Coordinates of C-alpha atoms and ligand atoms in Angstrom, one line a residue:
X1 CA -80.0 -19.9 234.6
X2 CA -80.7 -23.7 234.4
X3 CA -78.2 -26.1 233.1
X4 CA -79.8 -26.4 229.5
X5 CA -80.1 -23.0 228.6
X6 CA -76.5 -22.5 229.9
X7 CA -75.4 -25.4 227.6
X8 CA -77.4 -23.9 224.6
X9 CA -76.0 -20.5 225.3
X10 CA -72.6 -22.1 225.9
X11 CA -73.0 -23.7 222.2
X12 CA -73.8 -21.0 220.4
X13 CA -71.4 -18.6 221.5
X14 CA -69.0 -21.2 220.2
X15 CA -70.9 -21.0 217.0
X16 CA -70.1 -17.6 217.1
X17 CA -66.6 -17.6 218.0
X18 CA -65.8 -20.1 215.3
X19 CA -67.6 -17.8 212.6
X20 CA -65.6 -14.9 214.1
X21 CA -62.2 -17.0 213.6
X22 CA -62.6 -18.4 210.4
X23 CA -64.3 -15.1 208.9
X24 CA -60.8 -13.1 208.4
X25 CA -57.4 -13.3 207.7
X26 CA -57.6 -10.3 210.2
X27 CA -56.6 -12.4 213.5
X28 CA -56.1 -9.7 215.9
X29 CA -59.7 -8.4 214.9
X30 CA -61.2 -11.8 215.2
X31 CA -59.7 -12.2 218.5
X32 CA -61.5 -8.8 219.5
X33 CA -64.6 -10.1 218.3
X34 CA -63.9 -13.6 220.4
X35 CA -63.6 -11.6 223.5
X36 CA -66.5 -9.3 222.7
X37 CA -68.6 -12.2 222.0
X38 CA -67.7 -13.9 225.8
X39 CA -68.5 -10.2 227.2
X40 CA -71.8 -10.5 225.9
X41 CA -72.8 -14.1 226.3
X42 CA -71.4 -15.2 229.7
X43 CA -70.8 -12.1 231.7
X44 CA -67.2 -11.6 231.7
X45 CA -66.5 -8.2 232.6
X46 CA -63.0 -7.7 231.2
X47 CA -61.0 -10.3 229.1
X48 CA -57.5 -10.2 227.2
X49 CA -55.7 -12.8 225.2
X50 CA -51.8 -12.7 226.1
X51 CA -49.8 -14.2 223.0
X52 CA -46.0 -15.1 223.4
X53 CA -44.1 -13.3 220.7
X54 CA -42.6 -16.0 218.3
X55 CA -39.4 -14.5 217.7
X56 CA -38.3 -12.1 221.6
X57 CA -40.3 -14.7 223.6
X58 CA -41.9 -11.5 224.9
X59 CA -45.5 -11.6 226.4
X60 CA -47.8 -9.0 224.6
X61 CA -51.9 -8.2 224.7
X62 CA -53.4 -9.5 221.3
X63 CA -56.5 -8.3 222.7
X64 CA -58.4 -6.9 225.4
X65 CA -61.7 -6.4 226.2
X66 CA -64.1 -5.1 229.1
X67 CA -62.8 -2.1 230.9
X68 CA -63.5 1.5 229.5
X69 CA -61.0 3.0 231.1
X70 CA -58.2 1.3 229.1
X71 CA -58.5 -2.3 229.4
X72 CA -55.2 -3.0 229.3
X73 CA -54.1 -0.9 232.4
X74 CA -56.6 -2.0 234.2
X75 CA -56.1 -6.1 233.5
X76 CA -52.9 -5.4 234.6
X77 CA -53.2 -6.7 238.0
X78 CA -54.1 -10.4 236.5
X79 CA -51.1 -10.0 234.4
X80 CA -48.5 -11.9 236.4
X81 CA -51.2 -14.9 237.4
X82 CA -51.6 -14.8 233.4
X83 CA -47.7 -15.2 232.9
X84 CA -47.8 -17.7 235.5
X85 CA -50.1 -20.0 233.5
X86 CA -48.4 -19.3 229.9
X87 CA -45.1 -20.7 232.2
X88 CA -46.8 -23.5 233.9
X89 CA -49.1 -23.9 230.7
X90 CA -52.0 -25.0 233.4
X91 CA -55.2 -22.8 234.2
X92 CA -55.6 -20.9 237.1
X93 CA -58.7 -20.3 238.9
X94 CA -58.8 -17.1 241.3
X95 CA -62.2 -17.6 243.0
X96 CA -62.1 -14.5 244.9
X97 CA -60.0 -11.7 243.5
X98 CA -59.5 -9.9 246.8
X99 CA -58.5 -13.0 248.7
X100 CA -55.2 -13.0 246.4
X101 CA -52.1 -11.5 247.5
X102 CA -50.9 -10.9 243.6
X103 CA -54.3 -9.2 242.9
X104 CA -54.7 -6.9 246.5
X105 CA -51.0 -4.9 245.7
X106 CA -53.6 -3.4 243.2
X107 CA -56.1 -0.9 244.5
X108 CA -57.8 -1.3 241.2
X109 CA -59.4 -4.6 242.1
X110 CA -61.7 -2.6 245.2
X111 CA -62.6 0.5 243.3
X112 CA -64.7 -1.8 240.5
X113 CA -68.2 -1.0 242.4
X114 CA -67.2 -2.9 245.6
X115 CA -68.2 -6.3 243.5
X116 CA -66.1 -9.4 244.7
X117 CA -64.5 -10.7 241.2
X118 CA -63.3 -14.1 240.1
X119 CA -60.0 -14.3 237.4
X120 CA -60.0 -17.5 235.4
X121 CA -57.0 -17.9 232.8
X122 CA -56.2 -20.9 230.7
X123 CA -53.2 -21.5 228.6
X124 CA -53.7 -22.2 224.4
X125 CA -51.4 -24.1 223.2
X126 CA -50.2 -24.8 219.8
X127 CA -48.2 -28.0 219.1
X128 CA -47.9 -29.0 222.6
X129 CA -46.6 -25.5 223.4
X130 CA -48.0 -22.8 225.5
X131 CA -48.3 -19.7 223.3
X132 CA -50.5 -17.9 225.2
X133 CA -53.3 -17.4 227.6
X134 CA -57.0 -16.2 227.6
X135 CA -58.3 -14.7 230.6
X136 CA -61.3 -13.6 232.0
X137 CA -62.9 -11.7 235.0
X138 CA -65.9 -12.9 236.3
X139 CA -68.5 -11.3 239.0
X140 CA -67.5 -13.9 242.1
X141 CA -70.9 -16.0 242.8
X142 CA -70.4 -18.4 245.9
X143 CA -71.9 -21.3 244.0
X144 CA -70.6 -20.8 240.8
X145 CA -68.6 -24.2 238.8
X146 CA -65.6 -23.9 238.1
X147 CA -63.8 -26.7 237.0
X148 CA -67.3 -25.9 233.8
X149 CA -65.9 -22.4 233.2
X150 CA -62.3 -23.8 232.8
X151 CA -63.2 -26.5 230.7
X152 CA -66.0 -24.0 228.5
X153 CA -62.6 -21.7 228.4
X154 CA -60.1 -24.4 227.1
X155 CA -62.4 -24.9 224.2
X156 CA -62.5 -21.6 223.3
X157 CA -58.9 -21.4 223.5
X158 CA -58.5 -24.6 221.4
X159 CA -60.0 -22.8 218.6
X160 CA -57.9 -19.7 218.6
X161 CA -54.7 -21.9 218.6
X162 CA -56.1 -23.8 215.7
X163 CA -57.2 -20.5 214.2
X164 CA -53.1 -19.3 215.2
X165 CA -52.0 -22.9 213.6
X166 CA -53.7 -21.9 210.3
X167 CA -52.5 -18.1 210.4
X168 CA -49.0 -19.1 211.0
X169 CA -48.9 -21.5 208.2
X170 CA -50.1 -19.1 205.6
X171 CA -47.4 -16.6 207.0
X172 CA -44.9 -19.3 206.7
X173 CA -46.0 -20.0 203.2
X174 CA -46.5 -16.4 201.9
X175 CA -43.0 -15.7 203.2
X176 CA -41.7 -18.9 201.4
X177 CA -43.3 -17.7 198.3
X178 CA -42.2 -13.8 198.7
X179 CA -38.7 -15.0 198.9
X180 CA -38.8 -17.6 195.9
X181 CA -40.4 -15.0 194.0
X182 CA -37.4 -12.8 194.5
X183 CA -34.9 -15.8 194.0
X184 CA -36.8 -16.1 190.6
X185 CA -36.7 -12.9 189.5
X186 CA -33.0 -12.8 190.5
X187 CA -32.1 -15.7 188.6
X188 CA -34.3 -14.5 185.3
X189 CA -32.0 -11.2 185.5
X190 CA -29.1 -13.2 185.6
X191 CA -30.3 -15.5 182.9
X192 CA -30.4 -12.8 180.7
X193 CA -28.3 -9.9 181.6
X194 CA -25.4 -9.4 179.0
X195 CA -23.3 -11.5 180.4
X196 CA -25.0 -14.7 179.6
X197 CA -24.9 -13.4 175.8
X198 CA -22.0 -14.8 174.4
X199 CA -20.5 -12.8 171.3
X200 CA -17.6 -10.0 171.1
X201 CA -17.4 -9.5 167.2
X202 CA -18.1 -6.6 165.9
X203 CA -21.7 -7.0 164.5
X204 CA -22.8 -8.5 167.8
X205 CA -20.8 -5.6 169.8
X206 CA -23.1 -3.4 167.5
X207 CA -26.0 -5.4 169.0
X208 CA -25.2 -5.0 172.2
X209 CA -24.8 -0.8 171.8
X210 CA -28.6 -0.9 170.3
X211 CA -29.9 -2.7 173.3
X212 CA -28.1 0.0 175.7
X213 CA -29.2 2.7 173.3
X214 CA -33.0 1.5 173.3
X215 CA -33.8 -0.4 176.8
X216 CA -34.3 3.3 178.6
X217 CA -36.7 3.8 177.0
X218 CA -39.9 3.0 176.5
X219 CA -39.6 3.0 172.4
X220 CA -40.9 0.3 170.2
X221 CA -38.4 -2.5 169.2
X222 CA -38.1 -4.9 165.9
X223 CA -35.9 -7.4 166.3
X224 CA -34.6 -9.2 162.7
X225 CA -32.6 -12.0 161.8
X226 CA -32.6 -15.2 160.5
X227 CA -34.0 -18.3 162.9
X228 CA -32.0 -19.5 166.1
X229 CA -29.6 -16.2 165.9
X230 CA -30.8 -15.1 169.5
X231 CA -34.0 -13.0 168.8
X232 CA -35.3 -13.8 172.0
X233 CA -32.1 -13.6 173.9
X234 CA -31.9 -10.2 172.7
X235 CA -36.0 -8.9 173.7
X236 CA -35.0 -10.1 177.3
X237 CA -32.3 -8.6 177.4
X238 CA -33.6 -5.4 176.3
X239 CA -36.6 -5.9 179.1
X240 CA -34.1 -6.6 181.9
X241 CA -31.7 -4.2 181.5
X242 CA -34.6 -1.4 181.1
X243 CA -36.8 0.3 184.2
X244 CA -39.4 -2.0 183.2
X245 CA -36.8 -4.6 184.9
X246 CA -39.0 -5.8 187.6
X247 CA -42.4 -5.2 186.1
X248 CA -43.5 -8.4 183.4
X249 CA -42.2 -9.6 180.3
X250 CA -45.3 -11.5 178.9
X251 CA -44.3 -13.2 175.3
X252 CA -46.9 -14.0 172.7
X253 CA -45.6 -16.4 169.9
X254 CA -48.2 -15.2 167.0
X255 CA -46.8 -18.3 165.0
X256 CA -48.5 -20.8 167.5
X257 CA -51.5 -19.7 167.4
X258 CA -54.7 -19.6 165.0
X259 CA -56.7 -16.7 164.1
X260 CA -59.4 -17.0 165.9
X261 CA -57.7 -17.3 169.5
X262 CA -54.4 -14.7 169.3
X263 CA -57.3 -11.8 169.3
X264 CA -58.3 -13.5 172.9
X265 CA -54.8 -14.0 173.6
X266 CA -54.1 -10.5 173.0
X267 CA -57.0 -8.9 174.2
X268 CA -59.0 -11.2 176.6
X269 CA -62.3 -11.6 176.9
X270 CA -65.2 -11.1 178.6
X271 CA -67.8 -13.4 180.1
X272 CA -69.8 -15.0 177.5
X273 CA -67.9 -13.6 174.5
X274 CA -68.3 -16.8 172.8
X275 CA -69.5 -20.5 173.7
X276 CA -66.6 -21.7 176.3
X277 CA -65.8 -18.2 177.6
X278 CA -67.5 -18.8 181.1
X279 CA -65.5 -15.8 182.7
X280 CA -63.7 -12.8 182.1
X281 CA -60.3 -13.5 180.9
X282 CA -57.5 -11.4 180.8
X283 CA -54.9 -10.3 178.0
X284 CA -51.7 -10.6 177.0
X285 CA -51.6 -7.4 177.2
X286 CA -53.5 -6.5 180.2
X287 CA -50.6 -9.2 181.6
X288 CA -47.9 -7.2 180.6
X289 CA -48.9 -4.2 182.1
X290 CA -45.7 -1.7 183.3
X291 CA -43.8 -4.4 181.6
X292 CA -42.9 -5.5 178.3
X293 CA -44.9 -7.4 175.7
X294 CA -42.9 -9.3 173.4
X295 CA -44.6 -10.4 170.0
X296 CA -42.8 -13.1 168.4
X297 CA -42.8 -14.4 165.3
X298 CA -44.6 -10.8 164.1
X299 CA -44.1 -11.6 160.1
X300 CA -46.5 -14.7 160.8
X301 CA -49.7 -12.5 162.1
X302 CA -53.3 -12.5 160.3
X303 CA -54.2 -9.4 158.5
X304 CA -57.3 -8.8 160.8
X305 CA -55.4 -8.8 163.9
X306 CA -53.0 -6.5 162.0
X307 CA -55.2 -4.0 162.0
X308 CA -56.2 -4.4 165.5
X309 CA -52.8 -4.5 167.0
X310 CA -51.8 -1.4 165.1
X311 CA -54.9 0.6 166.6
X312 CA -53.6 -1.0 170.3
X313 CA -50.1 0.9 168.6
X314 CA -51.6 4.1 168.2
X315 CA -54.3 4.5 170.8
X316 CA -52.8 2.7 173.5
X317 CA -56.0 1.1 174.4
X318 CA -58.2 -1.9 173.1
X319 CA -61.3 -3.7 174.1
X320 CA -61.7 -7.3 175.2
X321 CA -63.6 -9.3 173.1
X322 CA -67.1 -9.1 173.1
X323 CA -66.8 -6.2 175.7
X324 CA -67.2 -2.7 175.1
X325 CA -65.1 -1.1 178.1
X326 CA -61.7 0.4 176.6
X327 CA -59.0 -0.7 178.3
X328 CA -55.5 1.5 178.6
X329 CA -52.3 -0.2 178.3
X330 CA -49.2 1.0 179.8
X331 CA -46.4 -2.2 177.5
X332 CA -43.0 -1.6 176.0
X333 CA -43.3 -3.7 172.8
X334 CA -41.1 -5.6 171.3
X335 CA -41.3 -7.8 168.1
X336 CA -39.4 -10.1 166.4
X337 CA -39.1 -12.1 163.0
X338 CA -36.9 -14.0 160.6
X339 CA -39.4 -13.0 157.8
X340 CA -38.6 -10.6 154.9
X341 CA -41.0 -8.2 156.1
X342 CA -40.4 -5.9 152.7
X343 CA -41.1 -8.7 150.5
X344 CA -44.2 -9.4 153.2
X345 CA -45.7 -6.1 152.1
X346 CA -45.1 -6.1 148.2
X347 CA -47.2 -9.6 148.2
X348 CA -49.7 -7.7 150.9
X349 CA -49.6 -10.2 153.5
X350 CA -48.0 -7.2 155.7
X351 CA -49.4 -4.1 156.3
X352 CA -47.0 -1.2 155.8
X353 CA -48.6 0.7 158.6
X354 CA -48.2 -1.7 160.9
X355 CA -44.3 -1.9 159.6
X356 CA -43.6 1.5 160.2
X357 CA -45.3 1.5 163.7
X358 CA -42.7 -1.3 164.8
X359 CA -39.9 -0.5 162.4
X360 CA -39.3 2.4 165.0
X361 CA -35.9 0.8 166.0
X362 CA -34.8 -2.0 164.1
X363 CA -31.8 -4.0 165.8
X364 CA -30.2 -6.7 163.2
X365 CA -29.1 -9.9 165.1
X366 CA -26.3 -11.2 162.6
X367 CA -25.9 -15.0 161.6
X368 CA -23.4 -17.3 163.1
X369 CA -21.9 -17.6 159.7
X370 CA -20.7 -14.0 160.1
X371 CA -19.3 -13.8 163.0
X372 CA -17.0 -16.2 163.1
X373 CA -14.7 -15.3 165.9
X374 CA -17.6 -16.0 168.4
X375 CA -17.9 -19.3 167.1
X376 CA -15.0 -20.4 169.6
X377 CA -16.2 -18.6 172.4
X378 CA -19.7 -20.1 172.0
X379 CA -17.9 -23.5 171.8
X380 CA -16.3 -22.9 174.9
X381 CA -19.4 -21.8 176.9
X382 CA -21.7 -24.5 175.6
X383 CA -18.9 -27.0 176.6
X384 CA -18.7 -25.4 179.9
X385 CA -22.5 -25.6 180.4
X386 CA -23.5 -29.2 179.2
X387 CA -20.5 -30.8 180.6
X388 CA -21.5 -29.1 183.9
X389 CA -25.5 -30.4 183.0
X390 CA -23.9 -33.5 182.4
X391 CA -21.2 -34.5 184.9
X392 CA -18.8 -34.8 182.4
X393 CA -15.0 -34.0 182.4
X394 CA -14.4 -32.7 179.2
X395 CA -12.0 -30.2 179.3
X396 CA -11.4 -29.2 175.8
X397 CA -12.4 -29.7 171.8
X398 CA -9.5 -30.8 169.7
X399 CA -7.9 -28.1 167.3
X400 CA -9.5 -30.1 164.0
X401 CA -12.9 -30.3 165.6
X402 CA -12.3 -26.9 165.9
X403 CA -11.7 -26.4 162.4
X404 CA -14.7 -27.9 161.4
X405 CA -17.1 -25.9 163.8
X406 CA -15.9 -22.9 162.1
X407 CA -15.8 -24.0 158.6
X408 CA -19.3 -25.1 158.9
X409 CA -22.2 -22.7 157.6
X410 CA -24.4 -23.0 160.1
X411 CA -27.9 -22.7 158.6
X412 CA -29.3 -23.3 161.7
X413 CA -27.4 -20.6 163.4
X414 CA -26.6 -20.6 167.1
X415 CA -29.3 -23.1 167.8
X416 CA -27.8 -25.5 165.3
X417 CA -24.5 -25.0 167.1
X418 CA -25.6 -25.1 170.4
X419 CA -27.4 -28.7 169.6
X420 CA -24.4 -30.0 168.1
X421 CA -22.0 -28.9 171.2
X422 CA -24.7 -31.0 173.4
X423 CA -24.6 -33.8 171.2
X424 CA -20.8 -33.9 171.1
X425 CA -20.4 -33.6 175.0
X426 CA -23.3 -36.7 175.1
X427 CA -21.2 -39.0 173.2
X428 CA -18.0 -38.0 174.0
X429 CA -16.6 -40.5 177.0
X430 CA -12.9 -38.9 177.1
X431 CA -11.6 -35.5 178.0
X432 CA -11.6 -33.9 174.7
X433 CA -14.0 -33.6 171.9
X434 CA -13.0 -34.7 168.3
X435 CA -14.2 -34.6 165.2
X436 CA -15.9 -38.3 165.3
X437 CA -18.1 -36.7 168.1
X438 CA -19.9 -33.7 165.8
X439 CA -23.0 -34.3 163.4
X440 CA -22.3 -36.1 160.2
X441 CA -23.3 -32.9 158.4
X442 CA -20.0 -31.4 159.7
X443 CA -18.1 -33.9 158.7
X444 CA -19.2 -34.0 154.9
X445 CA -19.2 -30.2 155.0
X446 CA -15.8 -30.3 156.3
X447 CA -14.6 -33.0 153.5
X448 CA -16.1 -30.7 150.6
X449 CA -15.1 -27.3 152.3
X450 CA -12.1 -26.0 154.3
X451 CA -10.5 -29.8 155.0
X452 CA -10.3 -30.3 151.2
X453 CA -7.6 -28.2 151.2
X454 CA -5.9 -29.8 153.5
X455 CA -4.2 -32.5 151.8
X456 CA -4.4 -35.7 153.3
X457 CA -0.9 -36.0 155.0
X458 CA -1.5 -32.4 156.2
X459 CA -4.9 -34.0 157.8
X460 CA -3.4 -37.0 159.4
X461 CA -0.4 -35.3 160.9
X462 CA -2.9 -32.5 162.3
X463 CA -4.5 -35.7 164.0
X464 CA -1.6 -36.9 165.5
X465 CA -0.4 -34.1 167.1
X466 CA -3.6 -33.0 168.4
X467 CA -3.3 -36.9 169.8
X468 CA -0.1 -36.5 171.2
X469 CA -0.7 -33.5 172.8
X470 CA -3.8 -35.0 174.7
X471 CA -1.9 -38.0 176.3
X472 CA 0.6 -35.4 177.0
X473 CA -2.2 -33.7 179.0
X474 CA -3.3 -36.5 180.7
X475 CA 0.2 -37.6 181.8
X476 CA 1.1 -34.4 182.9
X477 CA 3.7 -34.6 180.1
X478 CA 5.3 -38.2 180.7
X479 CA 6.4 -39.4 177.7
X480 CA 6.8 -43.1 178.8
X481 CA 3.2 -42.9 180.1
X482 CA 1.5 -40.8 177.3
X483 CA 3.9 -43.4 175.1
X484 CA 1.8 -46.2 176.6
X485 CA -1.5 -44.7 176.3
X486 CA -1.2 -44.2 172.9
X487 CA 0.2 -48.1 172.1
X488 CA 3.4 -46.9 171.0
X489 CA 7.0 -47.1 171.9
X490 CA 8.5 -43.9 173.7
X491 CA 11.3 -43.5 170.7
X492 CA 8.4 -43.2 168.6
X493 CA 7.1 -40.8 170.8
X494 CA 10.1 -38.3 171.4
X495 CA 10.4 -38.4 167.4
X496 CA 6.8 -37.0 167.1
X497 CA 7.5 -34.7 170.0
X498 CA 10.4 -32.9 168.3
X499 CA 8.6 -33.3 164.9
X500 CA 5.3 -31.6 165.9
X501 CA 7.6 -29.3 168.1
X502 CA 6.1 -30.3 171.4
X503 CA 7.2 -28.7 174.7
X504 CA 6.9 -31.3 177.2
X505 CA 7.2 -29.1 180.5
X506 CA 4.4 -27.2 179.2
X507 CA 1.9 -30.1 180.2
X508 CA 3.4 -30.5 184.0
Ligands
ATP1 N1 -25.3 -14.9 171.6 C1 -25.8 -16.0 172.2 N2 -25.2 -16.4 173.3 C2 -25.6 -17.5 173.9 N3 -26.6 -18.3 173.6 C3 -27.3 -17.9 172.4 C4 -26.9 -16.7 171.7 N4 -27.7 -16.6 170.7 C5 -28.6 -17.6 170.7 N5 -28.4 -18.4 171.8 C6 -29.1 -19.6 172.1 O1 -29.6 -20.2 170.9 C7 -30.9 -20.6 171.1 C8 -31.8 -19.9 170.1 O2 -31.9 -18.5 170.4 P1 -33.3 -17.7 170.3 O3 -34.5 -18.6 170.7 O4 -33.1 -16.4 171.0 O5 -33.3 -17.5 168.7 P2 -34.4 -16.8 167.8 O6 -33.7 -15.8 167.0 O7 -35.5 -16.3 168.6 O8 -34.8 -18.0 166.9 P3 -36.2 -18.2 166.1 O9 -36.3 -17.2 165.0 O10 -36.1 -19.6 165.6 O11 -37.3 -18.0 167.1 C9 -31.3 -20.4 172.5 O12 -31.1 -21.5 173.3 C10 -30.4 -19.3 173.0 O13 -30.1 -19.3 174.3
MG2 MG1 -37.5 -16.9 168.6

């Protein structure tokens, strides 16, 4: 062979180790198909790659190649040279196989047709670090380069350590992902188990009953109530506390959306449905599949897709638009509205067919206004979590703050309340939160309502005490101190005290 065709030869086989590297996610195949390549091309009679094992430190064959009886065995002879240069992470040239005392302990070096062999090995290395070794037996030819060989071998190894660098990166990020993906799905469990439902009155302990009662199983569920009562609180809740648990809950708000794209929301689309639709897309409901689909806002859907969402009801199966393929759908569904879907129906802007195909089991998610006792426990853990959000030490809300969050109406339901808790805790710069820090609304509600019957004295003194009490706190009940804080005298103070029968020890 003359030099150029050597180098052309040498070239290509490159070529066609590069294509077998980058071809496949499959290293340990590609690796096969490196060594097969070099067995074809150059004459190597048997080949391995050694790897180090990343985590025991352990040498292992990635790969061997050459040898019918059993490659592996029979490489085994080079084995320690091939260790010696993963240690030394320099190659080794054996020009004459029988010459070496680590190769002649093995009688299998003679038997291999009487033919004199050379073993070449070079290290790859990865990041400065030897992580293995290719090596390669050669028939021995007296004239033969090589320092060439060596240096034709270290390119070929550089390309299987870059090829490792890549494979090792997408392992570190798919395990990355794999365990955010778990965090995630942890944390969404958590967001929304019961716990994180604040409530114990008896309407929402109802509630809670007709999510046990309907999350096994796989039944149809309408959620009503009027707007920020905890609709959606409730459809997760159902979803995560049902086998469908770790499958997805997909939500379609049917409010957002115009007619003419919540049938592609739904449903998908294929390719070339309409002008824009350059690919298949799929459904919300295709999305949702071993999951839970959760239609929100359900009182605010078009009449056409009515009808088609009631035939997805009873047929459990639909077809994209502009396809013709039925597609089967495995969802839980689950609904919800603050409409009055009766009064929807007599003005036939419902259809009652579709209302008896959700209707199936109806859970009623009370208003704030009638459930009064949570109203302080609410307080409490919006409090809790916006002063946390917030850095702020607020410990407590002051008992005629108190009395207005419960006198209050709340139209707005628990998202009015919850907005006006992380309001208060915004512009509150003390410990406690009084009535100067809610919503003016409260404050005119509280002056025409409940505090009206408070006369004004009654009002005042209320004020005091809940005063008092809070410089009592902060002192650790030191009169003289709390005395100071409130720019009064302490004789002033201890007359309040035993007015407003205040136990002082209480506050150490
Ligand atoms: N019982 C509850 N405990 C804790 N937070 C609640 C509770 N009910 C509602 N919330 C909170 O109030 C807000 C409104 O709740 P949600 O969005 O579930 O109401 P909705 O009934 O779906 O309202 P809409 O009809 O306007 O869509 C959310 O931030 C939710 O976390
Ligand atoms: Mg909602």
């Amino acid at each position: 062979m003359n030099d150029q065709t050597g180098e052309i030869r040498k070239l290509s086989t490159l070529v066609e180790i590069s294509q077998a590297l980058s071809g496949t996610l499959n290293l340990k195949a590609a690796h096969h198909k490196v060594l097969e390549v070099l067995g074809k091309h150059h004459g190597m009679l048997r080949s391995s790659i050694t790897l180090v094992d990343e985590t025991t430190g352990e040498l292992y064959v990635e790969a061997a190649d050459g040898a019918s009886d059993g490659a592996r065995s029979n490489h085994r002879p080079g084995q320690e040279i091939t260790r010696r240069v993963i240690e030394s992470g320099k190659p080794v040239v054996v020009p004459q196989v029988s010459r070496e005392p680590l190769f002649s302990l093995h009688a299998t070096v003679k038997k291999d047709g009487h033919r004199e062999l050379s073993f070449i090995s070079a290290p790859i290395v990865l990041n400065r670090k030897t992580v293995g070794a290719i090596s390669v037996d050669l028939g021995f030819k007296k004239d033969r380069d090589y320092d060439r060989t060596v240096k034709f071998l270290r390119v070929v190894s550089s390309m299987i350590s870059q090829a490792l660098k890549v494979q090792r990166l997408i392992d570190t990020e798919r395990q990355r992902l794999l365990d955010e993906n778990i965090h995630l799905r942890q944390e969404l469990k958590e967001r929304y188990d019961f716990s994180k439902i604040i409530g114990n009155s008896s309407p929402m302990r109802q509630v809670y009953e007709q999510v046990a009662q309907v999350a096994s199983s796989s039944t149809t569920a309408l959620i009503r109530g009027e707007s920020g009562t905890g609709k959606e609180l409730i459809a997760h809740a159902i979803h995560y506390n049902s086998p469908r648990a770790s499958k997805p809950f997909i939500k379609v708000s049917c409010a957002a959306l115009p007619e003419t794209l919540i049938e592609a929301e739904l449903f998908g689309y294929e390719k070339g449905a309409f002008t824009g639709a350059q690919a298949r897309k799929k459904g919300r409901f295709e999305m949702a599949e071993g999951g839970t689909l959760f239609l929100d806002e359900i009182g605010d859907l078009n009449l056409a897709t009515q009808v088609k969402l009631l035939r997805v009801l009873q047929e459990r199966e639909f077809e994209r638009l502009g396809g013709t393929d039925s597609v089967k759908v495995n969802v839980r569904l689950i609904a919800a509205t603050n409409k009055d879907l009766e009064r929807a129906i007599s003005e036939s802007t419902f259809r009652e067919d579709l209302y008896y195909r959700l209707n199936v089991f109806a859970i009623f998610v009370p208003p704030l206004r009638e459930r009064k006792p949570d109203v302080l426990l609410l307080a409490d853990y919006f409090l809790e979590k916006y002063a946390r959000e917030n850095a702020k030490a607020i410990k407590r809300i002051s008992t005629p703050a108190i009395d207005m969050l419960t006198s209050y109406h709340w139209p707005g339901n628990v998202r009015e309340f919850e907005n006006c808790i992380e309001r208060a805790v915004l512009v509150c710069d003390g410990h406690v939160i009084h009535g100067h820090h809610l919503p003016p609304t409260l404050q005119t509600a509280a002056a025409s309502n409940t505090i009206t019957r408070l006369s004004l004295t009654a009002a005042i003194e209320a004020y005091e005490k809940d005063l008092i009490q809070d410089a009592l706190k902060t002192t650790r009940g030191n009169r003289a101190r709390a005395a100071k804080l409130l720019d009064t005298t302490e004789r002033i103070l201890g007359y309040k005290v035993k007015k407003y029968d205040l136990d002082c020890g209480r506050f150490r």
